[in-house]
Amino acid sequence: MAAYRTVVVGTDGSDSSFAAVDRAASVAGDSGATLVIVCAYYPANKGDVEKAQDVLGDEAYQVVGSAPAEDTLLSARDRAAKAGAKAIDTAAVVGDPVDALRKVVSDRSADLLVVGNRGLNTLAGRILGSVPSEVARKSGVDVLIVHTT
């Protein structure tokens, strides 16, 4: 089997998702693959932005819109570099995590998707579905589910 060329990993800034980033970075580094780190987010509506600006002033950008996703991606990028990834890209994508990951996998012609296992064993995950189980069913590429919890 040929080495992976493009590895996509999802993160939401949680410790478990950062463990998945570490593993994905290791795989990408060992394969000489490009690592693409993805963080899905929902944009803040105008009312939320205005409320935050009323309370926080110029600091509002830190808690609304894409700023938290961008901060998460910067942290994940630093971790990935320390874990051995050489070529690292990031993508903040508006929308549902499963849809965001599938979009990036498709857009980047990725051949491996890495996610943490958080949500697989929760009641909500069993009833509503979880990101790991959904991407494993729908991604169309190899999926590595990292044991993070």
PDB file of N, CA and C in Angstrom, residues 78-148:
ATOM      1  N   ASP A  78       0.571  24.266  15.778  1.00  0.00           N
ATOM      2  CA  ASP A  78       1.773  24.177  16.616  1.00  0.00           C
ATOM      3  C   ASP A  78       1.984  22.754  17.120  1.00  0.00           C
ATOM      4  N   ARG A  79       0.918  22.122  17.582  1.00  0.00           N
ATOM      5  CA  ARG A  79       1.002  20.736  18.065  1.00  0.00           C
ATOM      6  C   ARG A  79       1.437  19.800  16.951  1.00  0.00           C
ATOM      7  N   ALA A  80       0.844  19.994  15.778  1.00  0.00           N
ATOM      8  CA  ALA A  80       1.150  19.115  14.644  1.00  0.00           C
ATOM      9  C   ALA A  80       2.616  19.216  14.243  1.00  0.00           C
ATOM     10  N   ALA A  81       3.141  20.409  14.262  1.00  0.00           N
ATOM     11  CA  ALA A  81       4.558  20.584  13.913  1.00  0.00           C
ATOM     12  C   ALA A  81       5.445  19.869  14.934  1.00  0.00           C
ATOM     13  N   LYS A  82       5.094  19.973  16.201  1.00  0.00           N
ATOM     14  CA  LYS A  82       5.876  19.291  17.245  1.00  0.00           C
ATOM     15  C   LYS A  82       5.764  17.778  17.140  1.00  0.00           C
ATOM     16  N   ALA A  83       4.614  17.286  16.598  1.00  0.00           N
ATOM     17  CA  ALA A  83       4.385  15.842  16.484  1.00  0.00           C
ATOM     18  C   ALA A  83       4.973  15.251  15.202  1.00  0.00           C
ATOM     19  N   GLY A  84       5.571  16.086  14.350  1.00  0.00           N
ATOM     20  CA  GLY A  84       6.281  15.551  13.199  1.00  0.00           C
ATOM     21  C   GLY A  84       5.751  15.901  11.830  1.00  0.00           C
ATOM     22  N   ALA A  85       4.628  16.593  11.726  1.00  0.00           N
ATOM     23  CA  ALA A  85       4.117  16.973  10.410  1.00  0.00           C
ATOM     24  C   ALA A  85       5.008  18.065   9.822  1.00  0.00           C
ATOM     25  N   LYS A  86       5.280  17.943   8.545  1.00  0.00           N
ATOM     26  CA  LYS A  86       6.136  18.937   7.874  1.00  0.00           C
ATOM     27  C   LYS A  86       5.304  19.952   7.082  1.00  0.00           C
ATOM     28  N   ALA A  87       4.413  19.468   6.241  1.00  0.00           N
ATOM     29  CA  ALA A  87       3.548  20.337   5.432  1.00  0.00           C
ATOM     30  C   ALA A  87       2.172  20.383   6.095  1.00  0.00           C
ATOM     31  N   ILE A  88       1.798  21.563   6.593  1.00  0.00           N
ATOM     32  CA  ILE A  88       0.557  21.699   7.360  1.00  0.00           C
ATOM     33  C   ILE A  88      -0.280  22.835   6.785  1.00  0.00           C
ATOM     34  N   ASP A  89      -1.522  22.525   6.481  1.00  0.00           N
ATOM     35  CA  ASP A  89      -2.500  23.538   6.073  1.00  0.00           C
ATOM     36  C   ASP A  89      -3.631  23.521   7.093  1.00  0.00           C
ATOM     37  N   THR A  90      -4.362  24.623   7.173  1.00  0.00           N
ATOM     38  CA  THR A  90      -5.515  24.682   8.067  1.00  0.00           C
ATOM     39  C   THR A  90      -6.723  25.191   7.299  1.00  0.00           C
ATOM     40  N   ALA A  91      -7.898  24.822   7.799  1.00  0.00           N
ATOM     41  CA  ALA A  91      -9.140  25.281   7.172  1.00  0.00           C
ATOM     42  C   ALA A  91     -10.216  25.462   8.235  1.00  0.00           C
ATOM     43  N   ALA A  92     -10.705  26.700   8.361  1.00  0.00           N
ATOM     44  CA  ALA A  92     -11.879  26.977   9.186  1.00  0.00           C
ATOM     45  C   ALA A  92     -13.064  26.938   8.235  1.00  0.00           C
ATOM     46  N   VAL A  93     -14.008  26.034   8.498  1.00  0.00           N
ATOM     47  CA  VAL A  93     -15.111  25.804   7.571  1.00  0.00           C
ATOM     48  C   VAL A  93     -16.437  26.039   8.287  1.00  0.00           C
ATOM     49  N   VAL A  94     -17.280  26.847   7.685  1.00  0.00           N
ATOM     50  CA  VAL A  94     -18.600  27.114   8.249  1.00  0.00           C
ATOM     51  C   VAL A  94     -19.481  25.883   8.085  1.00  0.00           C
ATOM     52  N   GLY A  95     -20.109  25.471   9.189  1.00  0.00           N
ATOM     53  CA  GLY A  95     -21.095  24.410   9.106  1.00  0.00           C
ATOM     54  C   GLY A  95     -20.872  23.272  10.068  1.00  0.00           C
ATOM     55  N   ASP A  96     -21.633  22.236   9.852  1.00  0.00           N
ATOM     56  CA  ASP A  96     -21.617  21.017  10.646  1.00  0.00           C
ATOM     57  C   ASP A  96     -20.263  20.321  10.521  1.00  0.00           C
ATOM     58  N   PRO A  97     -19.732  19.759  11.614  1.00  0.00           N
ATOM     59  CA  PRO A  97     -18.413  19.115  11.548  1.00  0.00           C
ATOM     60  C   PRO A  97     -18.321  17.986  10.518  1.00  0.00           C
ATOM     61  N   VAL A  98     -19.321  17.135  10.435  1.00  0.00           N
ATOM     62  CA  VAL A  98     -19.268  16.022   9.479  1.00  0.00           C
ATOM     63  C   VAL A  98     -19.221  16.561   8.050  1.00  0.00           C
ATOM     64  N   ASP A  99     -20.094  17.507   7.743  1.00  0.00           N
ATOM     65  CA  ASP A  99     -20.119  18.081   6.397  1.00  0.00           C
ATOM     66  C   ASP A  99     -18.817  18.825   6.088  1.00  0.00           C
ATOM     67  N   ALA A 100     -18.297  19.539   7.069  1.00  0.00           N
ATOM     68  CA  ALA A 100     -17.042  20.279   6.869  1.00  0.00           C
ATOM     69  C   ALA A 100     -15.890  19.324   6.571  1.00  0.00           C
ATOM     70  N   LEU A 101     -15.789  18.244   7.341  1.00  0.00           N
ATOM     71  CA  LEU A 101     -14.715  17.276   7.107  1.00  0.00           C
ATOM     72  C   LEU A 101     -14.857  16.615   5.746  1.00  0.00           C
ATOM     73  N   ARG A 102     -16.057  16.211   5.385  1.00  0.00           N
ATOM     74  CA  ARG A 102     -16.276  15.580   4.084  1.00  0.00           C
ATOM     75  C   ARG A 102     -15.932  16.536   2.947  1.00  0.00           C
ATOM     76  N   LYS A 103     -16.266  17.804   3.097  1.00  0.00           N
ATOM     77  CA  LYS A 103     -15.968  18.799   2.064  1.00  0.00           C
ATOM     78  C   LYS A 103     -14.459  18.945   1.876  1.00  0.00           C
ATOM     79  N   VAL A 104     -13.737  19.068   2.972  1.00  0.00           N
ATOM     80  CA  VAL A 104     -12.283  19.235   2.860  1.00  0.00           C
ATOM     81  C   VAL A 104     -11.638  17.971   2.300  1.00  0.00           C
ATOM     82  N   VAL A 105     -12.096  16.807   2.737  1.00  0.00           N
ATOM     83  CA  VAL A 105     -11.575  15.548   2.185  1.00  0.00           C
ATOM     84  C   VAL A 105     -11.756  15.535   0.671  1.00  0.00           C
ATOM     85  N   SER A 106     -12.935  15.914   0.215  1.00  0.00           N
ATOM     86  CA  SER A 106     -13.217  15.937  -1.219  1.00  0.00           C
ATOM     87  C   SER A 106     -12.401  17.010  -1.938  1.00  0.00           C
ATOM     88  N   ASP A 107     -12.433  18.233  -1.419  1.00  0.00           N
ATOM     89  CA  ASP A 107     -11.732  19.354  -2.065  1.00  0.00           C
ATOM     90  C   ASP A 107     -10.230  19.120  -2.163  1.00  0.00           C
ATOM     91  N   ARG A 108      -9.659  18.485  -1.165  1.00  0.00           N
ATOM     92  CA  ARG A 108      -8.205  18.273  -1.133  1.00  0.00           C
ATOM     93  C   ARG A 108      -7.786  16.889  -1.643  1.00  0.00           C
ATOM     94  N   SER A 109      -8.746  16.086  -2.102  1.00  0.00           N
ATOM     95  CA  SER A 109      -8.466  14.713  -2.573  1.00  0.00           C
ATOM     96  C   SER A 109      -7.671  13.939  -1.522  1.00  0.00           C
ATOM     97  N   ALA A 110      -8.100  14.070  -0.278  1.00  0.00           N
ATOM     98  CA  ALA A 110      -7.416  13.396   0.828  1.00  0.00           C
ATOM     99  C   ALA A 110      -7.611  11.891   0.734  1.00  0.00           C
ATOM    100  N   ASP A 111      -6.662  11.149   1.269  1.00  0.00           N
ATOM    101  CA  ASP A 111      -6.790   9.698   1.276  1.00  0.00           C
ATOM    102  C   ASP A 111      -6.852   9.122   2.682  1.00  0.00           C
ATOM    103  N   LEU A 112      -6.809   9.976   3.712  1.00  0.00           N
ATOM    104  CA  LEU A 112      -6.989   9.540   5.096  1.00  0.00           C
ATOM    105  C   LEU A 112      -7.661  10.652   5.884  1.00  0.00           C
ATOM    106  N   LEU A 113      -8.651  10.280   6.667  1.00  0.00           N
ATOM    107  CA  LEU A 113      -9.333  11.200   7.582  1.00  0.00           C
ATOM    108  C   LEU A 113      -9.135  10.681   8.990  1.00  0.00           C
ATOM    109  N   VAL A 114      -8.703  11.546   9.891  1.00  0.00           N
ATOM    110  CA  VAL A 114      -8.439  11.170  11.279  1.00  0.00           C
ATOM    111  C   VAL A 114      -9.372  11.960  12.185  1.00  0.00           C
ATOM    112  N   VAL A 115     -10.051  11.239  13.088  1.00  0.00           N
ATOM    113  CA  VAL A 115     -10.918  11.875  14.079  1.00  0.00           C
ATOM    114  C   VAL A 115     -10.725  11.175  15.416  1.00  0.00           C
ATOM    115  N   GLY A 116     -11.054  11.864  16.489  1.00  0.00           N
ATOM    116  CA  GLY A 116     -11.046  11.255  17.810  1.00  0.00           C
ATOM    117  C   GLY A 116     -12.303  10.430  18.012  1.00  0.00           C
ATOM    118  N   ASN A 117     -12.300   9.594  19.024  1.00  0.00           N
ATOM    119  CA  ASN A 117     -13.453   8.719  19.266  1.00  0.00           C
ATOM    120  C   ASN A 117     -14.508   9.341  20.173  1.00  0.00           C
ATOM    121  N   ARG A 118     -14.325  10.564  20.599  1.00  0.00           N
ATOM    122  CA  ARG A 118     -15.290  11.188  21.495  1.00  0.00           C
ATOM    123  C   ARG A 118     -16.671  11.185  20.876  1.00  0.00           C
ATOM    124  N   GLY A 119     -17.648  10.752  21.637  1.00  0.00           N
ATOM    125  CA  GLY A 119     -19.022  10.707  21.171  1.00  0.00           C
ATOM    126  C   GLY A 119     -19.480   9.319  20.773  1.00  0.00           C
ATOM    127  N   LEU A 120     -18.543   8.400  20.528  1.00  0.00           N
ATOM    128  CA  LEU A 120     -18.934   7.059  20.106  1.00  0.00           C
ATOM    129  C   LEU A 120     -19.662   6.298  21.204  1.00  0.00           C
ATOM    130  N   ASN A 121     -19.278   6.509  22.451  1.00  0.00           N
ATOM    131  CA  ASN A 121     -19.854   5.739  23.549  1.00  0.00           C
ATOM    132  C   ASN A 121     -20.803   6.533  24.433  1.00  0.00           C
ATOM    133  N   THR A 122     -21.207   7.716  23.987  1.00  0.00           N
ATOM    134  CA  THR A 122     -22.133   8.508  24.789  1.00  0.00           C
ATOM    135  C   THR A 122     -23.573   8.179  24.406  1.00  0.00           C
ATOM    136  N   LEU A 123     -24.485   8.456  25.304  1.00  0.00           N
ATOM    137  CA  LEU A 123     -25.900   8.236  25.012  1.00  0.00           C
ATOM    138  C   LEU A 123     -26.328   9.102  23.832  1.00  0.00           C
ATOM    139  N   ALA A 124     -25.939  10.365  23.832  1.00  0.00           N
ATOM    140  CA  ALA A 124     -26.301  11.247  22.721  1.00  0.00           C
ATOM    141  C   ALA A 124     -25.714  10.733  21.416  1.00  0.00           C
ATOM    142  N   GLY A 125     -24.488  10.230  21.468  1.00  0.00           N
ATOM    143  CA  GLY A 125     -23.860   9.683  20.268  1.00  0.00           C
ATOM    144  C   GLY A 125     -24.599   8.482  19.733  1.00  0.00           C
ATOM    145  N   ARG A 126     -25.095   7.645  20.626  1.00  0.00           N
ATOM    146  CA  ARG A 126     -25.844   6.462  20.188  1.00  0.00           C
ATOM    147  C   ARG A 126     -27.208   6.833  19.626  1.00  0.00           C
ATOM    148  N   ILE A 127     -27.827   7.868  20.188  1.00  0.00           N
ATOM    149  CA  ILE A 127     -29.160   8.266  19.730  1.00  0.00           C
ATOM    150  C   ILE A 127     -29.079   9.174  18.502  1.00  0.00           C
ATOM    151  N   LEU A 128     -28.231  10.171  18.560  1.00  0.00           N
ATOM    152  CA  LEU A 128     -28.177  11.183  17.508  1.00  0.00           C
ATOM    153  C   LEU A 128     -27.095  10.932  16.476  1.00  0.00           C
ATOM    154  N   GLY A 129     -26.179  10.058  16.775  1.00  0.00           N
ATOM    155  CA  GLY A 129     -25.028   9.864  15.906  1.00  0.00           C
ATOM    156  C   GLY A 129     -23.875  10.714  16.388  1.00  0.00           C
ATOM    157  N   SER A 130     -22.681  10.338  16.036  1.00  0.00           N
ATOM    158  CA  SER A 130     -21.510  11.086  16.464  1.00  0.00           C
ATOM    159  C   SER A 130     -20.660  11.399  15.249  1.00  0.00           C
ATOM    160  N   VAL A 131     -19.788  12.375  15.393  1.00  0.00           N
ATOM    161  CA  VAL A 131     -18.903  12.740  14.285  1.00  0.00           C
ATOM    162  C   VAL A 131     -18.078  11.529  13.840  1.00  0.00           C
ATOM    163  N   PRO A 132     -17.415  10.789  14.752  1.00  0.00           N
ATOM    164  CA  PRO A 132     -16.622   9.644  14.277  1.00  0.00           C
ATOM    165  C   PRO A 132     -17.444   8.608  13.511  1.00  0.00           C
ATOM    166  N   SER A 133     -18.608   8.265  14.016  1.00  0.00           N
ATOM    167  CA  SER A 133     -19.387   7.235  13.324  1.00  0.00           C
ATOM    168  C   SER A 133     -19.933   7.745  12.000  1.00  0.00           C
ATOM    169  N   GLU A 134     -20.339   9.003  11.951  1.00  0.00           N
ATOM    170  CA  GLU A 134     -20.863   9.564  10.705  1.00  0.00           C
ATOM    171  C   GLU A 134     -19.798   9.663   9.622  1.00  0.00           C
ATOM    172  N   VAL A 135     -18.609  10.141   9.973  1.00  0.00           N
ATOM    173  CA  VAL A 135     -17.572  10.260   8.937  1.00  0.00           C
ATOM    174  C   VAL A 135     -17.081   8.886   8.500  1.00  0.00           C
ATOM    175  N   ALA A 136     -17.077   7.931   9.422  1.00  0.00           N
ATOM    176  CA  ALA A 136     -16.663   6.577   9.041  1.00  0.00           C
ATOM    177  C   ALA A 136     -17.623   5.999   8.002  1.00  0.00           C
ATOM    178  N   ARG A 137     -18.904   6.314   8.138  1.00  0.00           N
ATOM    179  CA  ARG A 137     -19.901   5.815   7.185  1.00  0.00           C
ATOM    180  C   ARG A 137     -19.921   6.597   5.877  1.00  0.00           C
ATOM    181  N   LYS A 138     -19.632   7.893   5.924  1.00  0.00           N
ATOM    182  CA  LYS A 138     -19.888   8.758   4.779  1.00  0.00           C
ATOM    183  C   LYS A 138     -18.662   9.300   4.051  1.00  0.00           C
ATOM    184  N   SER A 139     -17.467   9.128   4.581  1.00  0.00           N
ATOM    185  CA  SER A 139     -16.324   9.845   4.030  1.00  0.00           C
ATOM    186  C   SER A 139     -15.813   9.325   2.701  1.00  0.00           C
ATOM    187  N   GLY A 140     -15.864   8.025   2.455  1.00  0.00           N
ATOM    188  CA  GLY A 140     -15.367   7.488   1.198  1.00  0.00           C
ATOM    189  C   GLY A 140     -13.859   7.309   1.128  1.00  0.00           C
ATOM    190  N   VAL A 141     -13.161   7.582   2.224  1.00  0.00           N
ATOM    191  CA  VAL A 141     -11.705   7.362   2.296  1.00  0.00           C
ATOM    192  C   VAL A 141     -11.397   6.596   3.572  1.00  0.00           C
ATOM    193  N   ASP A 142     -10.159   6.169   3.725  1.00  0.00           N
ATOM    194  CA  ASP A 142      -9.753   5.531   4.970  1.00  0.00           C
ATOM    195  C   ASP A 142     -10.011   6.484   6.132  1.00  0.00           C
ATOM    196  N   VAL A 143     -10.495   5.943   7.232  1.00  0.00           N
ATOM    197  CA  VAL A 143     -10.749   6.731   8.431  1.00  0.00           C
ATOM    198  C   VAL A 143     -10.016   6.091   9.592  1.00  0.00           C
ATOM    199  N   LEU A 144      -9.222   6.893  10.284  1.00  0.00           N
ATOM    200  CA  LEU A 144      -8.549   6.448  11.493  1.00  0.00           C
ATOM    201  C   LEU A 144      -9.262   7.103  12.666  1.00  0.00           C
ATOM    202  N   ILE A 145      -9.881   6.278  13.513  1.00  0.00           N
ATOM    203  CA  ILE A 145     -10.536   6.781  14.710  1.00  0.00           C
ATOM    204  C   ILE A 145      -9.594   6.560  15.869  1.00  0.00           C
ATOM    205  N   VAL A 146      -9.074   7.654  16.406  1.00  0.00           N
ATOM    206  CA  VAL A 146      -8.067   7.607  17.447  1.00  0.00           C
ATOM    207  C   VAL A 146      -8.734   7.488  18.807  1.00  0.00           C
ATOM    208  N   HIS A 147      -8.271   6.541  19.604  1.00  0.00           N
ATOM    209  CA  HIS A 147      -8.799   6.379  20.958  1.00  0.00           C
ATOM    210  C   HIS A 147      -8.254   7.527  21.800  1.00  0.00           C
ATOM    211  N   THR A 148      -9.128   8.482  22.126  1.00  0.00           N
ATOM    212  CA  THR A 148      -8.695   9.696  22.837  1.00  0.00           C
ATOM    213  C   THR A 148      -9.346   9.840  24.204  1.00  0.00           C
TER     214      THR A 148
END
